[in-house]
PDB file of C-alpha atoms in Angstrom:
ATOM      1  CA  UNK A   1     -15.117  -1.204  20.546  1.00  0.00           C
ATOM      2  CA  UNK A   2     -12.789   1.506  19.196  1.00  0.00           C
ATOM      3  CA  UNK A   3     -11.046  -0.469  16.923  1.00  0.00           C
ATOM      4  CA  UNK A   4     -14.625  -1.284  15.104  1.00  0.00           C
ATOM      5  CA  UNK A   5     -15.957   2.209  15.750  1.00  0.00           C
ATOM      6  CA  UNK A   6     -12.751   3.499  14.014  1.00  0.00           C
ATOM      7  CA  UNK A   7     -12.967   0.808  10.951  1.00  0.00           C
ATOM      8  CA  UNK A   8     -16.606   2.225  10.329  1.00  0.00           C
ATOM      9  CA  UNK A   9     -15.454   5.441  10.187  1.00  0.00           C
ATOM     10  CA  UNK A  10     -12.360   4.849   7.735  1.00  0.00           C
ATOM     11  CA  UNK A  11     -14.910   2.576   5.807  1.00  0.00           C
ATOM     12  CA  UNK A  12     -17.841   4.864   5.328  1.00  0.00           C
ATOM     13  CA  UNK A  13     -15.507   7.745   4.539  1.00  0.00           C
ATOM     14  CA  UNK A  14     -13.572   5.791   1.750  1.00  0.00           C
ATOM     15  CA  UNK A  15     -16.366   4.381   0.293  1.00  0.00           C
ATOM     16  CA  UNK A  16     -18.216   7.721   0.295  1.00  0.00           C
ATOM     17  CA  UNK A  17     -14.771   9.106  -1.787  1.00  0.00           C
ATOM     18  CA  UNK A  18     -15.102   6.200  -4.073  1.00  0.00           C
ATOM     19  CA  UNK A  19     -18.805   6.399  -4.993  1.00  0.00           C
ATOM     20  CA  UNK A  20     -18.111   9.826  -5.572  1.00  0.00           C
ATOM     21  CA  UNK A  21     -15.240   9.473  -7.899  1.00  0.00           C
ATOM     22  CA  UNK A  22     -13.434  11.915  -6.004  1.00  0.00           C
ATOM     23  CA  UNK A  23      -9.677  10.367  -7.050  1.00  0.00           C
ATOM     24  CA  UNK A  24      -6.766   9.785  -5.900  1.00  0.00           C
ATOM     25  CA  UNK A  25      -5.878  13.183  -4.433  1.00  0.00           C
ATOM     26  CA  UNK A  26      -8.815  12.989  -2.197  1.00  0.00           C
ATOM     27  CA  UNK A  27      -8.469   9.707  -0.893  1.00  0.00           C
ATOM     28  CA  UNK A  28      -4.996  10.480   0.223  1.00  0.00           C
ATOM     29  CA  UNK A  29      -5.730  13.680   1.850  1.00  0.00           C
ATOM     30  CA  UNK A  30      -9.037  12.154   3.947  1.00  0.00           C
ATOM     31  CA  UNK A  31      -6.196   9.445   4.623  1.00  0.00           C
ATOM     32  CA  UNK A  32      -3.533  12.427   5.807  1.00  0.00           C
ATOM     33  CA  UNK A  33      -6.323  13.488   7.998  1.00  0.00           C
ATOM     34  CA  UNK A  34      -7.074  10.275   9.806  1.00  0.00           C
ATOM     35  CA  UNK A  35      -3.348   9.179  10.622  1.00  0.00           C
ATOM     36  CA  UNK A  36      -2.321  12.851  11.034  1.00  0.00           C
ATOM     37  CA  UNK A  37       0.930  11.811   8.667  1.00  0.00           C
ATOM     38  CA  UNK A  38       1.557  13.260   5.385  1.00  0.00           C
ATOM     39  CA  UNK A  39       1.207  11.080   2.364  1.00  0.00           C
ATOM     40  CA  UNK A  40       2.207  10.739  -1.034  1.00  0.00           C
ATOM     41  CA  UNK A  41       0.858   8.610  -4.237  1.00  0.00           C
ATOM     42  CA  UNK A  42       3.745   6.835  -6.440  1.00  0.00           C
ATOM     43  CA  UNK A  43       3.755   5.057  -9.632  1.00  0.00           C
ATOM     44  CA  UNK A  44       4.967   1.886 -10.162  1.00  0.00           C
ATOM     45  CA  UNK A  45       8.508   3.553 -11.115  1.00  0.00           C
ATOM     46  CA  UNK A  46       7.886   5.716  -8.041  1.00  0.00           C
ATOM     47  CA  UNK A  47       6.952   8.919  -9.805  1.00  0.00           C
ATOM     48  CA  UNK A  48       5.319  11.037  -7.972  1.00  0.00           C
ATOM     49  CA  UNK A  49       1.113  11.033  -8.925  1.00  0.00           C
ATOM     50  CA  UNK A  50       0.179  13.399  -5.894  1.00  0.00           C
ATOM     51  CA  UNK A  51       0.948  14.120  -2.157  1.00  0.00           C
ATOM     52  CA  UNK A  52      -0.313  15.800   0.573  1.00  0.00           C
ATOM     53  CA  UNK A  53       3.163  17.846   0.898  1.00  0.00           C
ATOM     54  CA  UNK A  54       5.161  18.442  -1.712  1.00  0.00           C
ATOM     55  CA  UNK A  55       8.502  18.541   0.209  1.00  0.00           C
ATOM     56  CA  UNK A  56       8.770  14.716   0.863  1.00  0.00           C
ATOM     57  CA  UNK A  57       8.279  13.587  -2.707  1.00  0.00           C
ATOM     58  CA  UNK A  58      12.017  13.288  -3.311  1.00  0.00           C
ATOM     59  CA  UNK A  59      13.816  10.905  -1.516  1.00  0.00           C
ATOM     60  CA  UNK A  60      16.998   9.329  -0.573  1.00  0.00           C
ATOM     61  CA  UNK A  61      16.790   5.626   0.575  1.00  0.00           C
ATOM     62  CA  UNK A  62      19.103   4.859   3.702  1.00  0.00           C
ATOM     63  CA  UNK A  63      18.309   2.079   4.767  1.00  0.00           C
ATOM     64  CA  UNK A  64      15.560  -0.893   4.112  1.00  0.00           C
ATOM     65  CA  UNK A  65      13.707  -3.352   6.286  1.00  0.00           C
ATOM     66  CA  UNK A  66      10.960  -5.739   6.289  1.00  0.00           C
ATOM     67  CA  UNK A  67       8.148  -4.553   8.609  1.00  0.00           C
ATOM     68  CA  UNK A  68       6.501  -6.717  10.989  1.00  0.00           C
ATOM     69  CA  UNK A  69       2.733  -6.837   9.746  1.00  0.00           C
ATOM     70  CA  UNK A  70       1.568  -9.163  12.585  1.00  0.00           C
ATOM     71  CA  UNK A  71       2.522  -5.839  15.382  1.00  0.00           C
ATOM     72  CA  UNK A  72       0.315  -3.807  12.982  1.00  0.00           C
ATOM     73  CA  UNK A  73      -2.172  -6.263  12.437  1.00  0.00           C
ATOM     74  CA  UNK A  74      -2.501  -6.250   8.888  1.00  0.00           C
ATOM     75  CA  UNK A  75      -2.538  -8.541   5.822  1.00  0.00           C
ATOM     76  CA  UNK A  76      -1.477  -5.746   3.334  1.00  0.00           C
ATOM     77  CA  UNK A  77       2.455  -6.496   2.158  1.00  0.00           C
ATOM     78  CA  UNK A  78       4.403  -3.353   3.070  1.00  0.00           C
ATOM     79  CA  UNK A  79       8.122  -2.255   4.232  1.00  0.00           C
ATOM     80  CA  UNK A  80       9.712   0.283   6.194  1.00  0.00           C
ATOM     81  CA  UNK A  81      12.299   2.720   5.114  1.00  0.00           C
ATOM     82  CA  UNK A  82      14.619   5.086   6.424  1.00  0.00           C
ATOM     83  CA  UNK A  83      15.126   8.236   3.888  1.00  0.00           C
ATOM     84  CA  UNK A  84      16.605  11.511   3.410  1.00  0.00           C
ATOM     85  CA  UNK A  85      14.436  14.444   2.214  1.00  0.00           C
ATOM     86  CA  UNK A  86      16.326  16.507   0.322  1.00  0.00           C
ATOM     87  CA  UNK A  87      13.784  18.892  -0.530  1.00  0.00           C
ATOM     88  CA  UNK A  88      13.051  19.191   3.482  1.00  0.00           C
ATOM     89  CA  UNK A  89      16.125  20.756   4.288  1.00  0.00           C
ATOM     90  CA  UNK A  90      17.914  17.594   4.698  1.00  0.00           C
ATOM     91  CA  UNK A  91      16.070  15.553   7.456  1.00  0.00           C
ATOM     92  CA  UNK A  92      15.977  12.135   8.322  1.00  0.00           C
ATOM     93  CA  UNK A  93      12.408  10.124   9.048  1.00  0.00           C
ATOM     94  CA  UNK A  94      10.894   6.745   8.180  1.00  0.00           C
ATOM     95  CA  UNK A  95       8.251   6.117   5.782  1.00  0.00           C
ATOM     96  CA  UNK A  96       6.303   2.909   5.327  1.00  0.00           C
ATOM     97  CA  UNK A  97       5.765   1.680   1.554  1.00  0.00           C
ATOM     98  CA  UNK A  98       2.484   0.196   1.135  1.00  0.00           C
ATOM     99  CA  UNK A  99       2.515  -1.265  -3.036  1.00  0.00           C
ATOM    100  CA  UNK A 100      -1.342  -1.483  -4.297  1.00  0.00           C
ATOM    101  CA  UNK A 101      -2.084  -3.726  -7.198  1.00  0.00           C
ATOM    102  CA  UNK A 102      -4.883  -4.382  -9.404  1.00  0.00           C
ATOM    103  CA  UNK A 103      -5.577  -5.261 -13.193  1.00  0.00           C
ATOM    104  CA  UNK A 104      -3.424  -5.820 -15.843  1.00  0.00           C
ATOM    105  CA  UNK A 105      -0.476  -5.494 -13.334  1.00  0.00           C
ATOM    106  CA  UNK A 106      -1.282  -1.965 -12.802  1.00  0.00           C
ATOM    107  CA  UNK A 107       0.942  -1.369  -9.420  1.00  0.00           C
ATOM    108  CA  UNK A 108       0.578   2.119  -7.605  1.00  0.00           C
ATOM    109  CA  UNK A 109       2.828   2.824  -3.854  1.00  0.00           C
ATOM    110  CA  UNK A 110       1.499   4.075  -0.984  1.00  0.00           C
ATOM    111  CA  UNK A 111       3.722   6.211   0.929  1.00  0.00           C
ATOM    112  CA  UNK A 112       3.229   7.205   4.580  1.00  0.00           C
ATOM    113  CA  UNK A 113       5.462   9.903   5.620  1.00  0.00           C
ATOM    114  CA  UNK A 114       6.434   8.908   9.188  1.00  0.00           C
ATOM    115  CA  UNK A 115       7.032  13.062  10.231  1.00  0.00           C
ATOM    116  CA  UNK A 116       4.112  13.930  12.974  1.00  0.00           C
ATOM    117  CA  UNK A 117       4.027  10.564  14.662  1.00  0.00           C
ATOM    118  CA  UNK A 118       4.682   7.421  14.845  1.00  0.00           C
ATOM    119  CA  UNK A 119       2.345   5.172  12.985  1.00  0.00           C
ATOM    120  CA  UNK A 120       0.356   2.928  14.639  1.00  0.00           C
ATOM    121  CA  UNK A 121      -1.687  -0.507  13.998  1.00  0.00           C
ATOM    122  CA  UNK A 122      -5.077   1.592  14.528  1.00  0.00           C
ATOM    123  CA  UNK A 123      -3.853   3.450  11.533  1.00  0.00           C
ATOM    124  CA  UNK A 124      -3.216   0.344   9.069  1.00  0.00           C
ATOM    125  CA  UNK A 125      -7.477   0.239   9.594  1.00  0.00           C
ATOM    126  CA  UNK A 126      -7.590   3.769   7.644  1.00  0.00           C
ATOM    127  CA  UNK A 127      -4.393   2.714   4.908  1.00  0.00           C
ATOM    128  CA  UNK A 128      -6.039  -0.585   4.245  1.00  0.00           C
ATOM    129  CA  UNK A 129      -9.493   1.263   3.501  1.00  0.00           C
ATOM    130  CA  UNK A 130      -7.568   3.399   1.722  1.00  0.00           C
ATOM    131  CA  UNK A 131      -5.415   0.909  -0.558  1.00  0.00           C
ATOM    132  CA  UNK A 132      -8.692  -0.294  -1.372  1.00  0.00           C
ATOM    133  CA  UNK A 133     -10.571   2.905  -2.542  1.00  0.00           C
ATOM    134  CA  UNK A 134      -6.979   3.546  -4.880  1.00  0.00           C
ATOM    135  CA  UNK A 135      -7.401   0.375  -6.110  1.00  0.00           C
ATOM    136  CA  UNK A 136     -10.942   0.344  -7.260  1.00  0.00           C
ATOM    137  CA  UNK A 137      -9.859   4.176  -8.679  1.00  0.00           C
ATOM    138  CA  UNK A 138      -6.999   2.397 -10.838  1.00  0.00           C
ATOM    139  CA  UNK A 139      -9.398  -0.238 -12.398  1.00  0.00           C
ATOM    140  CA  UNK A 140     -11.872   2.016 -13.277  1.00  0.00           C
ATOM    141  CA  UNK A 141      -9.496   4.522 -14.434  1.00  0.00           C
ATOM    142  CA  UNK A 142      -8.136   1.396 -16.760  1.00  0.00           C
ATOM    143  CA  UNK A 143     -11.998   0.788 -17.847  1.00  0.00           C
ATOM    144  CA  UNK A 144     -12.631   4.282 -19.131  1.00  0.00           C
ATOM    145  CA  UNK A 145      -8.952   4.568 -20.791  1.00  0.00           C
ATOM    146  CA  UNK A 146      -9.581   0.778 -22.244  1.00  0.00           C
ATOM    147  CA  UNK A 147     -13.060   2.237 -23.710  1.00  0.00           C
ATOM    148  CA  UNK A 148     -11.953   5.432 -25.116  1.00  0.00           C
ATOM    149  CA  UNK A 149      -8.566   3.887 -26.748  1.00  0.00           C
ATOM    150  CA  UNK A 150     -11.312   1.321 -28.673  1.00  0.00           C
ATOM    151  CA  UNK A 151     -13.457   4.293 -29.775  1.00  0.00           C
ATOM    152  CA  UNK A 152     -10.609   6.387 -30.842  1.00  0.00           C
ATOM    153  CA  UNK A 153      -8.810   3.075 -32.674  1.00  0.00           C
ATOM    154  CA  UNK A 154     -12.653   1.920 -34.328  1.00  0.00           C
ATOM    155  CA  UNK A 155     -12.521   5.761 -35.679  1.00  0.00           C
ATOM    156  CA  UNK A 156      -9.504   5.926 -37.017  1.00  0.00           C
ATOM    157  CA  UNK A 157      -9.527   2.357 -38.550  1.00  0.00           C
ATOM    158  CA  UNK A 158     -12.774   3.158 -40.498  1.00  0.00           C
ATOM    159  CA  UNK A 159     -11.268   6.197 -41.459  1.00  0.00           C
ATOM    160  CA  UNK A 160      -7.832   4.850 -42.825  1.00  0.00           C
ATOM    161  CA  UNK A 161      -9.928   2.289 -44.767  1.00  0.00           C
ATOM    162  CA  UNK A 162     -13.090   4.150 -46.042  1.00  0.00           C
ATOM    163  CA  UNK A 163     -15.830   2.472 -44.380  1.00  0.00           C
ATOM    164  CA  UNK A 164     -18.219   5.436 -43.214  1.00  0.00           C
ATOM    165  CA  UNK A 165     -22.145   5.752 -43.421  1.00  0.00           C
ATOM    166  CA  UNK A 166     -22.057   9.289 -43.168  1.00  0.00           C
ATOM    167  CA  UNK A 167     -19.995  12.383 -42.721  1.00  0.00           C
ATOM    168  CA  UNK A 168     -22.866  13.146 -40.094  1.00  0.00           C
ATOM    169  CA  UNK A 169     -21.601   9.725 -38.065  1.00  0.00           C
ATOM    170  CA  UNK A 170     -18.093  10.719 -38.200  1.00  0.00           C
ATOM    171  CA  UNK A 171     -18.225  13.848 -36.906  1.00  0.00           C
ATOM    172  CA  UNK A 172     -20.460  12.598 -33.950  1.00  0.00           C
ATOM    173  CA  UNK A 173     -18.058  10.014 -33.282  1.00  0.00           C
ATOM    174  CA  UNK A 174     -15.000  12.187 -33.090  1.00  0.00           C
ATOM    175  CA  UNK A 175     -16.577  14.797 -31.247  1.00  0.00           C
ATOM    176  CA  UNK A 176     -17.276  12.491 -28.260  1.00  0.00           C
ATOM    177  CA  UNK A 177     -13.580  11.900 -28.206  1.00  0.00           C
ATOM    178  CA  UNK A 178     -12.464  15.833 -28.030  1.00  0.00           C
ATOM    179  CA  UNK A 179     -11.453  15.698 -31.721  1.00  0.00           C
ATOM    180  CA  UNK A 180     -12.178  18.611 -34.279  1.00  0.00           C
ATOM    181  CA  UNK A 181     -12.191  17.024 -37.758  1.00  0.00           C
ATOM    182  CA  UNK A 182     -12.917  20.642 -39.299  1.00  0.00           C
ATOM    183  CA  UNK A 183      -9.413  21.113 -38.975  1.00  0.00           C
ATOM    184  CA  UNK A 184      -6.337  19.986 -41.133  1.00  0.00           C
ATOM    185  CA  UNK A 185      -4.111  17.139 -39.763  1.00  0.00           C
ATOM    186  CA  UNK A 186      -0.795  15.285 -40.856  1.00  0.00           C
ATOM    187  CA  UNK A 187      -0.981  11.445 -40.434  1.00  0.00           C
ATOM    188  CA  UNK A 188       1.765   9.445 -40.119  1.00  0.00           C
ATOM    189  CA  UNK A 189       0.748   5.321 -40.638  1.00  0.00           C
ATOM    190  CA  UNK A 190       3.175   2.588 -39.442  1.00  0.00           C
ATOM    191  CA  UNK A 191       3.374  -1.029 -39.091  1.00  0.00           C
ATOM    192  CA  UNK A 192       5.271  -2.883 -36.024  1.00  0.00           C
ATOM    193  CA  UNK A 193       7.830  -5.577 -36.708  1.00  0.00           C
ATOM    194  CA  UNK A 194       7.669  -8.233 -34.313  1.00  0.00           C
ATOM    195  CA  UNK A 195      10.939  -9.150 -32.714  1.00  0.00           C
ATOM    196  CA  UNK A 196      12.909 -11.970 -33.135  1.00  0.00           C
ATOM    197  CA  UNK A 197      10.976 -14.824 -30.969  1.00  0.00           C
ATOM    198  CA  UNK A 198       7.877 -13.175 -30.549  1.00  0.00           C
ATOM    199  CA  UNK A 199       4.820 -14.632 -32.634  1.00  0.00           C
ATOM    200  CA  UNK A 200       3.462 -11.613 -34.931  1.00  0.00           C
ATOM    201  CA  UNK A 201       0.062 -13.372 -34.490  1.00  0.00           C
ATOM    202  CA  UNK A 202      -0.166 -12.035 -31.039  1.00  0.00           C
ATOM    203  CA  UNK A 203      -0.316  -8.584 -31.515  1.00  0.00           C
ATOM    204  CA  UNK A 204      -2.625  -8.450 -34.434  1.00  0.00           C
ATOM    205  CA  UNK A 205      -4.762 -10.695 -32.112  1.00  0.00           C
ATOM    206  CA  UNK A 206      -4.630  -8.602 -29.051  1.00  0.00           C
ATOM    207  CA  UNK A 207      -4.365  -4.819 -30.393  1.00  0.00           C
ATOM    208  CA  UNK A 208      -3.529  -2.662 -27.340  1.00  0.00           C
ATOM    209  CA  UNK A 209      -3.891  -5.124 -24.745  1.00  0.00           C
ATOM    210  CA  UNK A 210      -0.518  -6.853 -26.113  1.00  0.00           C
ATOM    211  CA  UNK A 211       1.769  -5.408 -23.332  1.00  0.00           C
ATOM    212  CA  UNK A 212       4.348  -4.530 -26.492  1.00  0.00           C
ATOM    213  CA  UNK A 213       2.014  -2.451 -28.523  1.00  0.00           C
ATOM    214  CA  UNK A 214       0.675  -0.932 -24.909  1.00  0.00           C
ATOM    215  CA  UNK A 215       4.205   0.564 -24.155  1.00  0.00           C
ATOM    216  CA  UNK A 216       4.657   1.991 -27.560  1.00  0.00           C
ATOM    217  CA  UNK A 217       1.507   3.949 -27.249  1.00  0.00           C
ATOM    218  CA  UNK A 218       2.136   4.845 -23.997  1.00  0.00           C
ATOM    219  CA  UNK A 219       5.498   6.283 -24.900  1.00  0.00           C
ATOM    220  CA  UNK A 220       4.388   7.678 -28.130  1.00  0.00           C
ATOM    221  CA  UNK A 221       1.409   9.859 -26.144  1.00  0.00           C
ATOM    222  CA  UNK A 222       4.145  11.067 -23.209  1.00  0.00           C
ATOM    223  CA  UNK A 223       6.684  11.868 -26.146  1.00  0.00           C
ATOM    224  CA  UNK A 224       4.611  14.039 -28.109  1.00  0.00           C
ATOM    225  CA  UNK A 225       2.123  14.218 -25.231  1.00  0.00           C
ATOM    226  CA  UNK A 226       1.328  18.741 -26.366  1.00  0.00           C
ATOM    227  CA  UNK A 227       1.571  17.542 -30.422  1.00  0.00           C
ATOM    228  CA  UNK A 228      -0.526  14.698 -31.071  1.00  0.00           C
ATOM    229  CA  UNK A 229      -4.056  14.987 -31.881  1.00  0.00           C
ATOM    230  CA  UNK A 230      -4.890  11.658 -31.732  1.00  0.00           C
ATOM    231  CA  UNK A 231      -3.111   7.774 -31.600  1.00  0.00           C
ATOM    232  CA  UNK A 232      -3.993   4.358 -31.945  1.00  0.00           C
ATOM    233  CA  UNK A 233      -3.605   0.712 -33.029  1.00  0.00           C
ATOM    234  CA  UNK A 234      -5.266  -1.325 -35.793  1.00  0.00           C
ATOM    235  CA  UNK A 235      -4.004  -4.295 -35.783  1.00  0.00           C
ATOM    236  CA  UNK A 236      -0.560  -4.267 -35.863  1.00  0.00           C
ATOM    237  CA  UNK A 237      -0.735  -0.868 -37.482  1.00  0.00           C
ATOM    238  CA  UNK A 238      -0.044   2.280 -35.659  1.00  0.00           C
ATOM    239  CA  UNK A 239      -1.351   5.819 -36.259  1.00  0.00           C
ATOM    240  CA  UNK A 240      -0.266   9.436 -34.977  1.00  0.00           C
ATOM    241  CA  UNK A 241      -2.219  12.390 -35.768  1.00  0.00           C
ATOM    242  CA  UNK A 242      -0.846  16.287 -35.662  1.00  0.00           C
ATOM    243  CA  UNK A 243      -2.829  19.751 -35.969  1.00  0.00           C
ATOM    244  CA  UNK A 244      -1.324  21.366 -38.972  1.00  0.00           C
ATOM    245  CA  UNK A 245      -2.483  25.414 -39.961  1.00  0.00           C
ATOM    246  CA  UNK A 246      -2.433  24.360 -43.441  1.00  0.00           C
ATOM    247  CA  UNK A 247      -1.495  22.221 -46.283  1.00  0.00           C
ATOM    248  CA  UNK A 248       1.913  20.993 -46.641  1.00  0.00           C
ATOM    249  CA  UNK A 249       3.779  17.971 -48.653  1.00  0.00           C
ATOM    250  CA  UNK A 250       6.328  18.043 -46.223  1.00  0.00           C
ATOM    251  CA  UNK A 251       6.309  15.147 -43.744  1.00  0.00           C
ATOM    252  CA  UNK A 252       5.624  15.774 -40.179  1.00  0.00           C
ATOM    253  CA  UNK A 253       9.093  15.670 -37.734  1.00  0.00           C
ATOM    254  CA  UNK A 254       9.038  14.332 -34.175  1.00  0.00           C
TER     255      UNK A 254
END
């Protein structure tokens, strides 16, 4: 009777969070609240996305271990770890690893920070709930990015190549996407070569869903991530966009 009285609790409470769109940051906190152990949000490349104390974000790994997920009664895949906290003067505590994967690959890690108390299998109820609630969050923060990088490559492709009904339209269209055409830009325009072995058709086929042309973006946006006004992908074309304060024939440096 606990156990199910608990579950409805972690349930409603997530899925109250989730309807809301209240993110990742306050998932994780309603979750440090109902195990009463701090936890923290990683990346797939374990980089930190947010926590509920800053001090255990950096780690040392001491040692590694398989946890037994029949004693916590749980389906979720998930290991144990001893650590060092470096940033917490020093200390030594376990953490469980819990990874979360949806879409695309997308893969997130949820950390609990074993430092109040030990966890507990009632707990896995409220990390499971949770897990899930982070992992509907991920697809539809993939949805919305998937939408917006369309809109913003559909712009600039009708741009690059003339085919506007009206000045009226494009300035509609870039203003739901945060961009000020008013102002003056530089545009740099590049093609990608495929590698050796890897069929060209491919990426002209699938744009910014080709997992190639996706990292390029991606690394072109965190490179340049307070210079860029804009990005995209036609094709196997690739477009960056910079905020000038006037008119220059020089070319644009990175």
């Amino acid at each position: 009777m606990v156990k199910l009285k608990y579950f409805k609790e972690a349930h409603d409470k997530f899925i109250t969070l989730t309807l809301a769109n209240k993110g990742s940051e306050h998932i994780i906190a309603s979750l440090r609240k109902l195990i009463g152990n701090p936890v923290t949000l990683y990346d797939r490349n374990f980089h930190s996305i947010s926590s509920t104390d800053p001090h255990l974000v950096q780690f040392e790994v001491l040692e590694h271990e398989e946890a037994d997920a029949a004693r916590m009664d749980t389906e979720f895949p998930f290991y144990r770890q001893r650590v060092n906290y470096p940033d917490w003067d020093g200390r030594i505590c376990n953490h469980f690893v819990i990874p979360v994967e949806t879409v695309n690959h997308i893969k997130i890690h949820l950390v609990i920070h074993e430092t109040c108390k030990t966890v507990e299998a009632l707990d896995f109820i409220a990390i499971e709930n949770a897990a899930t609630s982070l992992s509907l969050d991920l697809v539809k923060q993939y949805a919305v990015a998937e939408v917006e990088m369309k809109f913003k490559d559909d712009l600039i492709d009708d741009l690059l190549h003339a085919k506007i009904e009206s000045l009226q339209s494009v300035y509609q269209r870039a203003n739901l996407i945060g961009w000020d055409l008013n102002k003056i830009y530089v545009v740099v325009l590049f093609r990608l070569r495929a590698a050796d072995g890897y069929d060209a058709m491919k990426t002209d086929l699938y744009g910014l869903h080709n997992p190639y042309q996706r990292m390029l973006y991606e690394s072109f946006i965190s490179r340049f991530r307070k210079a860029p006004f804009g990005a995209g992908a036609i094709n196997s074309l690739f477009c960056g966009m910079w905020k000038t304060t006037k008119k220059t024939n020089q070319p644009a440096c990175a």
